[in-house]
mmCIF file of C-alpha atoms in Angstrom:
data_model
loop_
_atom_site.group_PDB
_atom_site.id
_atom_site.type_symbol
_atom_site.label_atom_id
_atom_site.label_comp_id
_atom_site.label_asym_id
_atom_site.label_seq_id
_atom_site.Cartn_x
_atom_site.Cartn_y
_atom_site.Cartn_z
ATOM 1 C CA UNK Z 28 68.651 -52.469 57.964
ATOM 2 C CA UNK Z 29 68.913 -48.950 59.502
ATOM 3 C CA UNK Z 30 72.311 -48.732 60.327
ATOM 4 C CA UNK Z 31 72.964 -49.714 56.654
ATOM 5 C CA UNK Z 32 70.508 -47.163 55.263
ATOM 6 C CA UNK Z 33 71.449 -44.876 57.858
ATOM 7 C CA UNK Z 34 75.420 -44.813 56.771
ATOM 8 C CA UNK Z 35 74.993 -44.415 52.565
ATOM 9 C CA UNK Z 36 78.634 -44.326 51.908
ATOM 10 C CA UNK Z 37 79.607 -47.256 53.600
ATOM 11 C CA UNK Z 38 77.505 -49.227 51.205
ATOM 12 C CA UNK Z 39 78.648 -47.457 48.369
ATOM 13 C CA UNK Z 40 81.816 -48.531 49.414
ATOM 14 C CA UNK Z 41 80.687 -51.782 49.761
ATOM 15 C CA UNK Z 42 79.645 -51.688 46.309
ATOM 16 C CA UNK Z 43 82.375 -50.302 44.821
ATOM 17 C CA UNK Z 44 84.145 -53.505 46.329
ATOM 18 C CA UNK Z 45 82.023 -55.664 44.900
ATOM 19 C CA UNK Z 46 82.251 -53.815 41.136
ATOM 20 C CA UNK Z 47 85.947 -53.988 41.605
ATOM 21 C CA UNK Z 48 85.950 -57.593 42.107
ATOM 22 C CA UNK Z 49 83.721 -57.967 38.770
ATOM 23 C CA UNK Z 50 85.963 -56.131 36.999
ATOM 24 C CA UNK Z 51 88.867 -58.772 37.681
ATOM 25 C CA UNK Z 52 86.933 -61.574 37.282
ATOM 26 C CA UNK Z 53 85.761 -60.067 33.436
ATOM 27 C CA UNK Z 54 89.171 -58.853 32.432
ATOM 28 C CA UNK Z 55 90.748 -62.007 33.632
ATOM 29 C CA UNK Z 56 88.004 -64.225 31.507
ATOM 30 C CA UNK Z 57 88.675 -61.385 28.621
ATOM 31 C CA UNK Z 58 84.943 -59.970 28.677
ATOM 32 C CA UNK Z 59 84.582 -57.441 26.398
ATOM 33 C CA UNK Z 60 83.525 -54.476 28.273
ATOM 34 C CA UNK Z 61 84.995 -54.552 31.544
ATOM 35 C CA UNK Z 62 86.087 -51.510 31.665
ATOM 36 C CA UNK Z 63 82.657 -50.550 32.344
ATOM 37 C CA UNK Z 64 82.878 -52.525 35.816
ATOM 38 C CA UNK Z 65 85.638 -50.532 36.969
ATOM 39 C CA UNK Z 66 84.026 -47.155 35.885
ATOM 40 C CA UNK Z 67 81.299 -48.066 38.254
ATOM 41 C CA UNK Z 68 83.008 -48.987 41.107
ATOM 42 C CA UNK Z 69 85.168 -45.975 41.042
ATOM 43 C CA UNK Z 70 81.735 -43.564 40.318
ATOM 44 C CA UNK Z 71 80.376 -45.577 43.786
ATOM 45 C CA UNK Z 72 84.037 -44.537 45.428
ATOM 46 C CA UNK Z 73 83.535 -40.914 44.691
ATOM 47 C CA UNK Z 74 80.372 -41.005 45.877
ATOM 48 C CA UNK Z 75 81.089 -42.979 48.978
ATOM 49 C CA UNK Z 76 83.844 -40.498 49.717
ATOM 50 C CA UNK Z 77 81.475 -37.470 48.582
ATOM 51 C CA UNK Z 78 78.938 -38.110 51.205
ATOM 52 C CA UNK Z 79 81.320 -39.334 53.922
ATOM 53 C CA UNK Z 80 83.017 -36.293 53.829
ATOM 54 C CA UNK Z 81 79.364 -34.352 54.245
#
């Protein structure tokens, strides 16, 4: 569990994956809302890529 806590953005990236993937599934199913999926996973992107950069 340290090397996960230890490297944030590679679970945030992780995440974003897994929003990404929810976001399919609800557009493809026609969930109202989905777009809310996809603004997720890309906030967890630019936060992966924020503090992999640092």
């Amino acid at each position: 569990m340290e090397e996960v806590l230890a490297r944030p953005d590679r679970l945030l990236y992780a995440l974003a994956f897994g929003l990404g993937v929810l976001w399919a599934l609800a557009r493809v199913l026609g969930v109202r809302g989905a777009g809310v999926f996809l603004a997720l996973a890309l906030l967890a992107l630019a936060l992966g890529l924020y503090l992999g950069l640092q």
